[in-house]
Amino acid sequence: MFKVSSKCLAPHVHQDTLREDLFEADVCGRQGLRDKGALMRYIMDKNEKMGAKTDEEWLRQKAKRKSEKAFLKALEKARKHNFFLGMNKDWF
């Protein structure tokens, strides 16, 4: 669920923005990830954990959103595609 625009809406992500965010958050350094396989496992694990959250858990999180209705629509789309990385940046 990648988009060309760097200003895409949840649950989409922009590939270059994701890469930059991962770098700025020093995910590899903080998590001790030494190769691309370890990084991929980390990302997939985070996506899986985010997918296990209930709607109520998502709504309790403080997230930048325009409206609850729009957020729930994005969450529905994320669930349909099993892709939650674009829902927020807390997972970094």
JSON list of C-alpha atoms in Angstrom, two decimals:
[
{"chain": "A", "resi": 1, "resn": "MET", "atom": "CA", "xyz": [0.00, 0.00, 0.00]},
{"chain": "A", "resi": 2, "resn": "PHE", "atom": "CA", "xyz": [2.65, 2.39, -1.13]},
{"chain": "A", "resi": 3, "resn": "LYS", "atom": "CA", "xyz": [1.82, 5.69, -2.78]},
{"chain": "A", "resi": 4, "resn": "VAL", "atom": "CA", "xyz": [3.80, 7.99, -5.04]},
{"chain": "A", "resi": 5, "resn": "SER", "atom": "CA", "xyz": [2.89, 11.09, -3.04]},
{"chain": "A", "resi": 6, "resn": "SER", "atom": "CA", "xyz": [4.91, 11.85, 0.07]},
{"chain": "A", "resi": 7, "resn": "LYS", "atom": "CA", "xyz": [1.77, 13.38, 1.60]},
{"chain": "A", "resi": 8, "resn": "CYS", "atom": "CA", "xyz": [-0.36, 10.24, 1.35]},
{"chain": "A", "resi": 9, "resn": "LEU", "atom": "CA", "xyz": [-3.10, 9.47, 3.83]},
{"chain": "A", "resi": 10, "resn": "ALA", "atom": "CA", "xyz": [-3.27, 6.53, 6.22]},
{"chain": "A", "resi": 11, "resn": "PRO", "atom": "CA", "xyz": [-2.96, 3.62, 5.82]},
{"chain": "A", "resi": 12, "resn": "HIS", "atom": "CA", "xyz": [-0.67, 4.25, 2.83]},
{"chain": "A", "resi": 13, "resn": "VAL", "atom": "CA", "xyz": [3.02, 4.99, 3.06]},
{"chain": "A", "resi": 14, "resn": "HIS", "atom": "CA", "xyz": [5.53, 6.65, 0.76]},
{"chain": "A", "resi": 15, "resn": "GLN", "atom": "CA", "xyz": [8.60, 4.46, 0.27]},
{"chain": "A", "resi": 16, "resn": "ASP", "atom": "CA", "xyz": [11.20, 7.23, 0.52]},
{"chain": "A", "resi": 17, "resn": "THR", "atom": "CA", "xyz": [9.47, 8.82, 3.51]},
{"chain": "A", "resi": 18, "resn": "LEU", "atom": "CA", "xyz": [9.34, 5.45, 5.28]},
{"chain": "A", "resi": 19, "resn": "ARG", "atom": "CA", "xyz": [13.04, 4.88, 4.64]},
{"chain": "A", "resi": 20, "resn": "GLU", "atom": "CA", "xyz": [13.89, 8.37, 5.93]},
{"chain": "A", "resi": 21, "resn": "ASP", "atom": "CA", "xyz": [11.69, 7.94, 9.02]},
{"chain": "A", "resi": 22, "resn": "LEU", "atom": "CA", "xyz": [13.35, 4.61, 9.82]},
{"chain": "A", "resi": 23, "resn": "PHE", "atom": "CA", "xyz": [16.77, 6.23, 9.47]},
{"chain": "A", "resi": 24, "resn": "GLU", "atom": "CA", "xyz": [15.87, 9.30, 11.57]},
{"chain": "A", "resi": 25, "resn": "ALA", "atom": "CA", "xyz": [14.42, 7.09, 14.31]},
{"chain": "A", "resi": 26, "resn": "ASP", "atom": "CA", "xyz": [17.63, 5.00, 14.27]},
{"chain": "A", "resi": 27, "resn": "VAL", "atom": "CA", "xyz": [15.53, 1.85, 14.23]},
{"chain": "A", "resi": 28, "resn": "CYS", "atom": "CA", "xyz": [18.43, -0.35, 13.09]},
{"chain": "A", "resi": 29, "resn": "GLY", "atom": "CA", "xyz": [20.78, 1.02, 15.75]},
{"chain": "A", "resi": 30, "resn": "ARG", "atom": "CA", "xyz": [18.29, 0.94, 18.61]},
{"chain": "A", "resi": 31, "resn": "GLN", "atom": "CA", "xyz": [17.02, -2.53, 17.74]},
{"chain": "A", "resi": 32, "resn": "GLY", "atom": "CA", "xyz": [20.43, -3.99, 16.85]},
{"chain": "A", "resi": 33, "resn": "LEU", "atom": "CA", "xyz": [19.34, -4.84, 13.31]},
{"chain": "A", "resi": 34, "resn": "ARG", "atom": "CA", "xyz": [22.43, -5.70, 11.28]},
{"chain": "A", "resi": 35, "resn": "ASP", "atom": "CA", "xyz": [21.04, -6.77, 7.91]},
{"chain": "A", "resi": 36, "resn": "LYS", "atom": "CA", "xyz": [18.07, -6.28, 5.62]},
{"chain": "A", "resi": 37, "resn": "GLY", "atom": "CA", "xyz": [16.52, -9.57, 6.71]},
{"chain": "A", "resi": 38, "resn": "ALA", "atom": "CA", "xyz": [16.50, -8.48, 10.35]},
{"chain": "A", "resi": 39, "resn": "LEU", "atom": "CA", "xyz": [14.97, -5.14, 9.39]},
{"chain": "A", "resi": 40, "resn": "MET", "atom": "CA", "xyz": [12.28, -6.87, 7.32]},
{"chain": "A", "resi": 41, "resn": "ARG", "atom": "CA", "xyz": [11.44, -9.22, 10.21]},
{"chain": "A", "resi": 42, "resn": "TYR", "atom": "CA", "xyz": [11.22, -6.22, 12.56]},
{"chain": "A", "resi": 43, "resn": "ILE", "atom": "CA", "xyz": [8.88, -4.37, 10.19]},
{"chain": "A", "resi": 44, "resn": "MET", "atom": "CA", "xyz": [6.70, -7.42, 9.59]},
{"chain": "A", "resi": 45, "resn": "ASP", "atom": "CA", "xyz": [6.50, -8.12, 13.33]},
{"chain": "A", "resi": 46, "resn": "LYS", "atom": "CA", "xyz": [5.42, -4.54, 14.02]},
{"chain": "A", "resi": 47, "resn": "ASN", "atom": "CA", "xyz": [2.79, -4.76, 11.27]},
{"chain": "A", "resi": 48, "resn": "GLU", "atom": "CA", "xyz": [1.47, -8.03, 12.74]},
{"chain": "A", "resi": 49, "resn": "LYS", "atom": "CA", "xyz": [1.26, -6.54, 16.25]},
{"chain": "A", "resi": 50, "resn": "MET", "atom": "CA", "xyz": [-0.55, -3.48, 14.92]},
{"chain": "A", "resi": 51, "resn": "GLY", "atom": "CA", "xyz": [-2.97, -5.73, 13.07]},
{"chain": "A", "resi": 52, "resn": "ALA", "atom": "CA", "xyz": [-3.86, -7.52, 16.30]},
{"chain": "A", "resi": 53, "resn": "LYS", "atom": "CA", "xyz": [-5.16, -4.32, 17.92]},
{"chain": "A", "resi": 54, "resn": "THR", "atom": "CA", "xyz": [-8.89, -3.85, 18.28]},
{"chain": "A", "resi": 55, "resn": "ASP", "atom": "CA", "xyz": [-10.70, -0.82, 16.90]},
{"chain": "A", "resi": 56, "resn": "GLU", "atom": "CA", "xyz": [-11.06, 0.42, 20.47]},
{"chain": "A", "resi": 57, "resn": "GLU", "atom": "CA", "xyz": [-7.32, 0.18, 21.05]},
{"chain": "A", "resi": 58, "resn": "TRP", "atom": "CA", "xyz": [-6.68, 2.13, 17.86]},
{"chain": "A", "resi": 59, "resn": "LEU", "atom": "CA", "xyz": [-9.16, 4.83, 18.83]},
{"chain": "A", "resi": 60, "resn": "ARG", "atom": "CA", "xyz": [-7.60, 5.25, 22.27]},
{"chain": "A", "resi": 61, "resn": "GLN", "atom": "CA", "xyz": [-4.24, 6.07, 20.73]},
{"chain": "A", "resi": 62, "resn": "LYS", "atom": "CA", "xyz": [-3.44, 9.70, 20.28]},
{"chain": "A", "resi": 63, "resn": "ALA", "atom": "CA", "xyz": [-3.04, 10.02, 16.57]},
{"chain": "A", "resi": 64, "resn": "LYS", "atom": "CA", "xyz": [-3.12, 12.86, 14.11]},
{"chain": "A", "resi": 65, "resn": "ARG", "atom": "CA", "xyz": [-6.43, 12.44, 12.32]},
{"chain": "A", "resi": 66, "resn": "LYS", "atom": "CA", "xyz": [-9.05, 14.56, 10.68]},
{"chain": "A", "resi": 67, "resn": "SER", "atom": "CA", "xyz": [-12.03, 12.66, 11.99]},
{"chain": "A", "resi": 68, "resn": "GLU", "atom": "CA", "xyz": [-12.94, 9.42, 13.67]},
{"chain": "A", "resi": 69, "resn": "LYS", "atom": "CA", "xyz": [-14.99, 8.40, 10.64]},
{"chain": "A", "resi": 70, "resn": "ALA", "atom": "CA", "xyz": [-12.02, 8.89, 8.29]},
{"chain": "A", "resi": 71, "resn": "PHE", "atom": "CA", "xyz": [-9.72, 7.08, 10.71]},
{"chain": "A", "resi": 72, "resn": "LEU", "atom": "CA", "xyz": [-12.08, 4.09, 10.91]},
{"chain": "A", "resi": 73, "resn": "LYS", "atom": "CA", "xyz": [-12.31, 3.99, 7.12]},
{"chain": "A", "resi": 74, "resn": "ALA", "atom": "CA", "xyz": [-8.50, 3.94, 6.90]},
{"chain": "A", "resi": 75, "resn": "LEU", "atom": "CA", "xyz": [-8.40, 1.21, 9.56]},
{"chain": "A", "resi": 76, "resn": "GLU", "atom": "CA", "xyz": [-10.92, -0.84, 7.58]},
{"chain": "A", "resi": 77, "resn": "LYS", "atom": "CA", "xyz": [-8.71, -0.52, 4.50]},
{"chain": "A", "resi": 78, "resn": "ALA", "atom": "CA", "xyz": [-5.62, -1.47, 6.53]},
{"chain": "A", "resi": 79, "resn": "ARG", "atom": "CA", "xyz": [-7.41, -4.57, 7.80]},
{"chain": "A", "resi": 80, "resn": "LYS", "atom": "CA", "xyz": [-8.52, -5.50, 4.28]},
{"chain": "A", "resi": 81, "resn": "HIS", "atom": "CA", "xyz": [-4.93, -5.37, 3.01]},
{"chain": "A", "resi": 82, "resn": "ASN", "atom": "CA", "xyz": [-3.25, -6.44, 6.27]},
{"chain": "A", "resi": 83, "resn": "PHE", "atom": "CA", "xyz": [-1.04, -3.35, 6.13]},
{"chain": "A", "resi": 84, "resn": "PHE", "atom": "CA", "xyz": [-0.91, -1.17, 9.22]},
{"chain": "A", "resi": 85, "resn": "LEU", "atom": "CA", "xyz": [2.45, 0.60, 8.98]},
{"chain": "A", "resi": 86, "resn": "GLY", "atom": "CA", "xyz": [0.86, 3.78, 7.65]},
{"chain": "A", "resi": 87, "resn": "MET", "atom": "CA", "xyz": [-1.70, 4.10, 10.43]},
{"chain": "A", "resi": 88, "resn": "ASN", "atom": "CA", "xyz": [0.76, 5.92, 12.70]},
{"chain": "A", "resi": 89, "resn": "LYS", "atom": "CA", "xyz": [4.46, 6.27, 13.37]},
{"chain": "A", "resi": 90, "resn": "ASP", "atom": "CA", "xyz": [4.42, 5.04, 16.96]},
{"chain": "A", "resi": 91, "resn": "TRP", "atom": "CA", "xyz": [5.87, 1.71, 15.86]},
{"chain": "A", "resi": 92, "resn": "PHE", "atom": "CA", "xyz": [9.26, 3.28, 15.09]}
]
